């Protein structure tokens, strides 16, 4: 206990940022790197972030395609691929490593079971309400469970259901606002409505969590995500009650990001007008950088011939204009004639590729400067 306090204090002195505690996990810098599929955040990016004192997160989406060399069976290749990525991350860092799993994926249970068996530090689950997530924990499991929500209502439902059905409360909660990249938990008309802004959601959800924290004597830190790009943004959102932040877009333009150089370059080349809301076949809106592929879909020029992987529960191939997993794999490789890059609303602000260390240094400097303002 004493050594934990000394550790947190030393890091506080170094960063002047309050560390984040998730259960007994001590996170020196309260920055969680958002899980980014397909293939954008794997062991390379996750371990680099963990080495800087943040939480590195491996995306489990589409690993069956990235690891098709390990098995011709998509589901089996996904499990083997996830094990491989966790192993590689562990080789590169002693820091905190999480896995992002989307509820909407048909292999949700496989990815959760594998993450727990491999003893990852935490599981972050979104794109749907992970109502049965605690049921996967085994006696003696140490993996922490962190749901992603986009409203105080969803927060309450998860806390109540988990407590009633499993006598478990979330170890932390991530609220993802409408400026995030990838799939968004909002209706299209809510995305630009200030009622749904992250700055509005954070205090509401802190308030929603309070009675659970008080009644069950357990702290449930709230982590804010979506549109946080600078140290000043971190300071501002923490002032509203967030205990930490989750950031995705800023880490795409890092050397360690696992995407192709062309994917990273698409962020640097993008202008603000290129960042668009698209209708994803998953049935949710998404934010992405405009590409020729998006234009072809809008013109009705795309039709999937078959559904190769049945990867998403809500995807109906007879109505989908394309296979999203194939489109995202193509983008990961830099092929924007047949895919598109998901991106947060700030993606156009990237001007160069930096190391994760440099990104952390800038964020900490900006945070300190904004504190002094
Ligand atoms: C390229 C990209 C892919 C993403 N993929 C996922 C994903 O697979 N699962 C998920 O829960 N969130 C995903 N996200 C959301 C991020 O994890 C993160 O919460 C969000 O982007 C935070 O907002 P920011 O990008 O403005 O920092 C993705 C975001 C981006 C930019």
Coordinates of C-alpha atoms and ligand atoms in Angstrom, one line a residue:
X1 CA 0.0 0.0 0.0
X2 CA 2.8 2.4 1.0
X3 CA 4.7 1.7 -2.2
X4 CA 1.6 2.3 -4.3
X5 CA 1.2 5.7 -2.6
X6 CA 4.9 6.6 -3.1
X7 CA 4.5 5.5 -6.8
X8 CA 1.4 7.7 -7.4
X9 CA 3.0 10.6 -5.6
X10 CA 6.2 10.4 -7.6
X11 CA 4.2 10.4 -10.8
X12 CA 2.1 13.3 -9.6
X13 CA 5.3 15.3 -9.0
X14 CA 6.5 14.4 -12.5
X15 CA 3.3 15.0 -14.4
X16 CA 1.3 17.2 -12.1
X17 CA -1.7 15.1 -13.4
X18 CA -3.7 13.3 -10.9
X19 CA -3.2 9.5 -11.4
X20 CA -6.2 7.3 -12.1
X21 CA -7.1 4.4 -9.9
X22 CA -9.3 1.6 -11.3
X23 CA -9.9 -0.8 -8.5
X24 CA -6.4 -1.7 -7.4
X25 CA -4.8 -0.7 -10.7
X26 CA -2.7 2.4 -10.4
X27 CA -2.4 4.3 -13.6
X28 CA 0.2 7.0 -13.4
X29 CA -1.1 9.3 -16.2
X30 CA -5.0 9.3 -16.5
X31 CA -5.0 8.8 -20.3
X32 CA -6.6 5.7 -21.8
X33 CA -5.8 5.1 -25.5
X34 CA -9.1 4.3 -27.2
X35 CA -9.3 0.8 -28.8
X36 CA -9.3 1.4 -32.6
X37 CA -10.4 -1.3 -35.0
X38 CA -9.7 -2.7 -37.4
X39 CA -6.0 -3.1 -36.7
X40 CA -5.3 0.5 -35.8
X41 CA -4.5 -0.2 -32.1
X42 CA -2.8 -3.5 -31.6
X43 CA 0.2 -4.4 -29.4
X44 CA 2.5 -1.7 -31.0
X45 CA 0.4 1.3 -30.0
X46 CA -1.0 -0.2 -26.8
X47 CA 2.4 -1.1 -25.4
X48 CA 3.9 2.4 -26.3
X49 CA 1.0 4.1 -24.4
X50 CA 1.4 1.8 -21.4
X51 CA 5.1 2.5 -21.3
X52 CA 4.3 6.2 -20.9
X53 CA 2.1 5.5 -17.9
X54 CA -1.3 5.5 -19.6
X55 CA -3.6 2.6 -20.5
X56 CA -2.8 0.9 -23.8
X57 CA -5.8 -0.8 -25.5
X58 CA -5.7 -3.5 -28.1
X59 CA -8.7 -3.5 -30.4
X60 CA -10.2 -7.0 -30.8
X61 CA -12.2 -6.1 -33.9
X62 CA -11.4 -8.0 -37.1
X63 CA -8.4 -10.0 -35.7
X64 CA -9.7 -13.1 -37.5
X65 CA -8.9 -11.4 -40.8
X66 CA -5.6 -10.0 -39.7
X67 CA -4.6 -13.4 -38.4
X68 CA -6.1 -15.6 -41.1
X69 CA -2.7 -17.2 -41.4
X70 CA -3.3 -18.9 -38.0
X71 CA -6.6 -20.5 -39.0
X72 CA -8.9 -20.5 -42.0
X73 CA -11.8 -20.3 -39.5
X74 CA -12.5 -16.6 -38.7
X75 CA -13.7 -17.2 -35.1
X76 CA -10.7 -19.4 -34.3
X77 CA -8.2 -17.0 -35.9
X78 CA -9.8 -14.1 -33.9
X79 CA -9.0 -16.0 -30.6
X80 CA -5.5 -16.9 -31.7
X81 CA -4.9 -13.4 -32.9
X82 CA -6.0 -11.8 -29.7
X83 CA -3.8 -14.1 -27.6
X84 CA -0.9 -13.2 -29.9
X85 CA -1.5 -9.5 -29.6
X86 CA -1.7 -9.7 -25.8
X87 CA 1.5 -11.7 -25.6
X88 CA 3.3 -9.2 -27.9
X89 CA 2.1 -6.3 -25.8
X90 CA 3.3 -8.0 -22.6
X91 CA 6.7 -8.5 -24.1
X92 CA 7.0 -4.8 -24.7
X93 CA 5.6 -3.4 -21.5
X94 CA 5.0 -3.9 -17.8
X95 CA 2.3 -1.2 -18.0
X96 CA -1.4 -1.4 -18.0
X97 CA -3.0 -3.2 -21.0
X98 CA -6.6 -3.4 -21.9
X99 CA -8.7 -5.0 -24.7
X100 CA -11.6 -3.2 -26.4
X101 CA -14.5 -5.5 -27.4
X102 CA -17.6 -4.4 -29.1
X103 CA -20.9 -5.8 -27.9
X104 CA -22.2 -5.8 -31.5
X105 CA -19.7 -8.3 -32.6
X106 CA -20.8 -11.9 -32.9
X107 CA -17.6 -13.1 -31.3
X108 CA -18.1 -10.8 -28.3
X109 CA -18.1 -13.8 -25.8
X110 CA -15.0 -15.4 -27.4
X111 CA -13.1 -12.1 -27.1
X112 CA -14.1 -11.5 -23.5
X113 CA -13.3 -15.1 -22.4
X114 CA -9.9 -14.9 -24.1
X115 CA -9.1 -11.5 -22.5
X116 CA -10.0 -12.8 -19.1
X117 CA -8.1 -16.1 -19.5
X118 CA -5.0 -14.0 -20.7
X119 CA -5.4 -11.9 -17.5
X120 CA -5.5 -8.5 -19.3
X121 CA -5.7 -5.6 -16.8
X122 CA -9.1 -4.4 -18.1
X123 CA -11.8 -4.9 -20.7
X124 CA -13.5 -2.0 -22.3
X125 CA -16.8 -2.9 -23.9
X126 CA -19.0 -0.6 -26.0
X127 CA -21.1 -0.4 -29.2
X128 CA -24.0 -1.8 -27.3
X129 CA -24.8 -2.3 -23.6
X130 CA -22.6 -5.1 -22.1
X131 CA -25.3 -6.2 -19.7
X132 CA -23.9 -9.7 -19.1
X133 CA -20.2 -8.8 -19.0
X134 CA -19.6 -9.7 -15.3
X135 CA -20.9 -13.2 -16.0
X136 CA -17.6 -14.0 -17.7
X137 CA -15.5 -13.4 -14.7
X138 CA -14.1 -16.5 -13.0
X139 CA -13.2 -17.0 -9.3
X140 CA -9.9 -15.2 -8.8
X141 CA -10.2 -13.1 -12.1
X142 CA -8.3 -9.8 -11.8
X143 CA -9.5 -8.2 -15.0
X144 CA -11.4 -5.0 -14.5
X145 CA -14.6 -4.3 -16.4
X146 CA -15.2 -0.9 -18.0
X147 CA -18.4 -0.3 -20.0
X148 CA -18.6 2.6 -22.6
X149 CA -21.8 4.6 -22.4
X150 CA -23.2 7.7 -24.1
X151 CA -25.9 8.7 -21.6
X152 CA -26.7 8.8 -17.9
X153 CA -29.6 6.5 -18.6
X154 CA -27.3 3.8 -20.0
X155 CA -25.0 4.3 -17.0
X156 CA -27.9 3.7 -14.5
X157 CA -29.1 0.6 -16.4
X158 CA -25.7 -1.0 -16.4
X159 CA -25.0 -0.3 -12.7
X160 CA -28.4 -1.6 -11.6
X161 CA -28.3 -4.7 -13.8
X162 CA -24.8 -5.6 -12.9
X163 CA -25.4 -5.1 -9.2
X164 CA -28.7 -7.0 -9.2
X165 CA -27.6 -9.9 -11.4
X166 CA -23.9 -10.3 -10.5
X167 CA -23.4 -8.3 -7.4
X168 CA -20.8 -6.3 -9.4
X169 CA -20.3 -2.6 -10.2
X170 CA -18.3 -1.3 -13.1
X171 CA -14.7 -0.7 -12.1
X172 CA -14.8 2.5 -14.1
X173 CA -17.1 3.9 -16.8
X174 CA -16.2 5.6 -20.1
X175 CA -18.5 8.2 -21.5
X176 CA -18.0 8.7 -25.2
X177 CA -19.4 11.9 -26.6
X178 CA -20.5 12.7 -30.2
X179 CA -17.1 14.1 -31.3
X180 CA -15.4 10.6 -31.1
X181 CA -14.2 8.6 -34.1
X182 CA -15.8 5.4 -35.3
X183 CA -19.3 4.3 -34.4
X184 CA -21.3 6.8 -32.3
X185 CA -23.9 5.9 -29.8
X186 CA -26.1 8.8 -30.8
X187 CA -28.9 9.4 -33.4
X188 CA -27.7 11.5 -36.3
X189 CA -29.6 14.6 -35.2
X190 CA -28.1 14.4 -31.7
X191 CA -24.5 14.6 -32.9
X192 CA -24.4 18.4 -33.2
X193 CA -27.0 19.1 -30.5
X194 CA -25.4 20.7 -27.5
X195 CA -27.7 18.7 -25.2
X196 CA -25.6 15.7 -26.0
X197 CA -22.2 17.4 -25.8
X198 CA -19.5 15.6 -23.7
X199 CA -19.3 18.7 -21.4
X200 CA -23.0 18.2 -20.6
X201 CA -22.8 14.4 -20.2
X202 CA -19.8 14.3 -17.8
X203 CA -21.4 16.1 -14.8
X204 CA -24.7 14.2 -15.5
X205 CA -23.0 10.8 -15.3
X206 CA -20.8 11.8 -12.3
X207 CA -24.1 12.6 -10.6
X208 CA -25.7 9.3 -11.7
X209 CA -22.7 7.3 -10.3
X210 CA -22.6 9.0 -6.9
X211 CA -25.5 7.1 -5.2
X212 CA -24.0 3.7 -6.3
X213 CA -20.5 4.8 -5.1
X214 CA -22.0 5.9 -1.7
X215 CA -24.3 3.0 -1.2
X216 CA -21.7 0.3 -2.1
X217 CA -18.6 2.2 -0.8
X218 CA -16.9 1.8 -4.2
X219 CA -15.3 4.4 -6.3
X220 CA -16.4 4.4 -10.0
X221 CA -14.1 6.8 -11.9
X222 CA -15.6 8.4 -15.0
X223 CA -13.4 8.6 -18.0
X224 CA -14.4 11.1 -20.8
X225 CA -13.9 10.4 -24.5
X226 CA -14.6 12.1 -27.8
X227 CA -12.9 15.2 -29.1
X228 CA -10.2 15.5 -26.5
X229 CA -7.0 16.5 -28.3
X230 CA -4.9 18.7 -26.1
X231 CA -3.7 18.9 -22.5
X232 CA -6.0 21.9 -22.1
X233 CA -8.9 19.7 -23.2
X234 CA -7.9 17.2 -20.5
X235 CA -7.8 19.9 -17.8
X236 CA -11.2 21.3 -18.9
X237 CA -13.0 17.9 -18.8
X238 CA -11.3 16.9 -15.5
X239 CA -12.6 20.1 -14.0
X240 CA -16.1 18.9 -14.9
X241 CA -15.6 15.8 -12.8
X242 CA -13.9 13.3 -15.2
X243 CA -11.2 11.2 -13.4
X244 CA -9.4 10.6 -16.7
X245 CA -9.8 10.7 -20.5
X246 CA -9.8 8.2 -23.4
X247 CA -8.2 9.5 -26.5
X248 CA -8.1 7.8 -29.9
X249 CA -7.5 10.2 -32.8
X250 CA -4.4 11.8 -31.4
X251 CA -2.6 8.4 -31.3
X252 CA -3.3 7.5 -34.9
X253 CA -0.6 9.9 -36.1
X254 CA 2.1 8.2 -34.0
X255 CA 5.0 6.1 -35.2
X256 CA 3.8 3.3 -33.0
X257 CA 0.2 3.2 -34.3
X258 CA -0.3 -0.2 -36.0
X259 CA -2.1 1.2 -39.1
X260 CA -0.3 1.6 -42.5
X261 CA 1.5 4.9 -43.2
X262 CA -1.2 5.7 -45.8
X263 CA -3.9 5.5 -43.1
X264 CA -1.9 7.9 -40.9
X265 CA -1.2 10.2 -43.9
X266 CA -5.0 10.4 -44.6
X267 CA -5.3 12.2 -41.2
X268 CA -2.5 14.6 -42.0
X269 CA -4.0 15.3 -45.5
X270 CA -7.6 15.7 -44.2
X271 CA -9.2 19.1 -43.9
X272 CA -12.0 19.8 -41.6
X273 CA -14.6 19.6 -44.4
X274 CA -13.4 16.0 -45.2
X275 CA -14.5 14.6 -41.8
X276 CA -18.0 13.4 -42.2
X277 CA -20.8 11.5 -40.5
X278 CA -21.6 8.3 -42.5
X279 CA -24.4 5.7 -42.1
X280 CA -22.7 2.5 -41.1
X281 CA -24.1 -0.9 -42.1
X282 CA -24.0 -1.7 -38.3
X283 CA -27.0 0.6 -37.9
X284 CA -25.2 3.4 -36.1
X285 CA -23.8 6.6 -37.5
X286 CA -20.0 6.8 -37.7
X287 CA -17.4 9.5 -38.2
X288 CA -14.9 9.0 -41.0
X289 CA -12.7 10.8 -43.5
X290 CA -14.3 11.2 -46.9
X291 CA -12.9 8.8 -49.5
X292 CA -13.8 7.7 -53.1
X293 CA -15.3 4.6 -51.5
X294 CA -17.8 6.7 -49.5
X295 CA -18.7 8.6 -52.7
X296 CA -19.3 5.3 -54.5
X297 CA -21.5 4.0 -51.7
X298 CA -23.6 7.3 -51.8
X299 CA -24.0 6.9 -55.5
X300 CA -25.4 3.4 -54.9
X301 CA -22.4 1.8 -56.7
X302 CA -21.6 -0.7 -54.0
X303 CA -23.3 -4.0 -53.2
X304 CA -21.7 -6.8 -51.2
X305 CA -22.0 -10.2 -52.9
X306 CA -21.9 -12.2 -49.8
X307 CA -21.3 -11.9 -46.1
X308 CA -18.0 -13.6 -45.5
X309 CA -17.7 -13.5 -41.7
X310 CA -21.0 -12.8 -40.1
X311 CA -19.0 -10.6 -37.7
X312 CA -21.7 -8.1 -36.6
X313 CA -25.0 -9.1 -34.9
X314 CA -27.0 -6.1 -36.3
X315 CA -25.6 -6.2 -39.9
X316 CA -28.1 -7.4 -42.5
X317 CA -26.3 -8.3 -45.7
X318 CA -29.5 -8.0 -47.8
X319 CA -29.7 -4.3 -46.8
X320 CA -26.0 -3.4 -46.3
X321 CA -24.4 -1.5 -49.1
X322 CA -21.0 -3.1 -48.3
X323 CA -19.2 -5.3 -45.9
X324 CA -17.8 -3.0 -43.2
X325 CA -15.1 -5.3 -41.9
X326 CA -13.6 -5.6 -45.4
X327 CA -13.9 -1.8 -45.9
X328 CA -12.1 -1.2 -42.6
X329 CA -9.3 -3.7 -43.4
X330 CA -8.8 -2.1 -46.8
X331 CA -8.5 1.3 -45.1
X332 CA -6.1 -0.1 -42.5
X333 CA -3.9 -1.1 -45.5
X334 CA -4.4 2.4 -47.1
X335 CA -6.8 1.4 -49.8
X336 CA -9.4 4.2 -49.9
X337 CA -10.9 3.1 -53.2
X338 CA -12.4 0.2 -51.2
X339 CA -12.6 1.5 -47.7
X340 CA -12.5 4.6 -45.4
X341 CA -10.7 5.7 -42.3
X342 CA -12.7 6.2 -39.1
X343 CA -11.6 9.4 -37.4
X344 CA -12.6 11.7 -34.6
X345 CA -13.8 15.3 -35.3
X346 CA -10.2 16.6 -34.6
X347 CA -8.4 14.4 -37.1
X348 CA -7.8 17.3 -39.4
X349 CA -5.6 19.0 -36.8
X350 CA -2.8 16.4 -37.2
X351 CA 0.2 17.9 -39.0
X352 CA 2.9 15.3 -38.5
X353 CA 3.7 11.8 -37.2
X354 CA 5.2 11.9 -33.7
X355 CA 6.3 9.3 -31.2
X356 CA 3.9 8.3 -28.4
X357 CA 6.5 9.7 -26.0
X358 CA 6.3 13.1 -27.8
X359 CA 2.5 13.1 -27.7
X360 CA 2.5 12.5 -24.0
X361 CA 5.1 15.2 -23.4
X362 CA 3.0 17.7 -25.4
X363 CA -0.2 16.7 -23.5
X364 CA 1.5 17.1 -20.1
X365 CA 3.1 20.4 -21.1
X366 CA -0.2 21.8 -22.4
X367 CA -2.0 20.5 -19.3
X368 CA 0.5 22.2 -17.0
X369 CA 0.2 25.5 -19.0
X370 CA -3.6 25.5 -18.9
X371 CA -3.5 24.9 -15.1
X372 CA -1.4 28.1 -14.8
X373 CA -4.0 30.1 -16.8
Ligands
LIG1 C1 -9.9 4.8 -36.3 C2 -10.8 4.6 -35.1 C3 -11.3 3.3 -34.8 C4 -12.1 3.1 -33.7 N1 -12.5 1.9 -33.4 C5 -13.2 1.6 -32.3 C6 -13.5 0.3 -31.9 O1 -13.2 -0.7 -32.6 N2 -14.2 0.1 -30.7 C7 -14.6 1.2 -29.9 O2 -15.2 1.0 -28.9 N3 -14.2 2.4 -30.3 C8 -13.5 2.7 -31.4 N4 -13.1 4.0 -31.7 C9 -13.4 5.1 -30.7 C10 -12.1 5.3 -29.8 O3 -11.8 4.2 -29.1 C11 -12.2 6.5 -28.9 O4 -13.1 6.3 -27.9 C12 -12.7 7.8 -29.6 O5 -12.1 7.9 -30.9 C13 -12.3 9.0 -28.7 O6 -12.4 10.2 -29.4 P1 -11.2 10.9 -30.1 O7 -10.8 10.1 -31.3 O8 -11.8 12.2 -30.5 O9 -10.1 11.0 -29.2 C14 -12.4 4.2 -32.8 C15 -11.9 5.5 -33.2 C16 -11.1 5.7 -34.3 C17 -10.6 7.1 -34.5

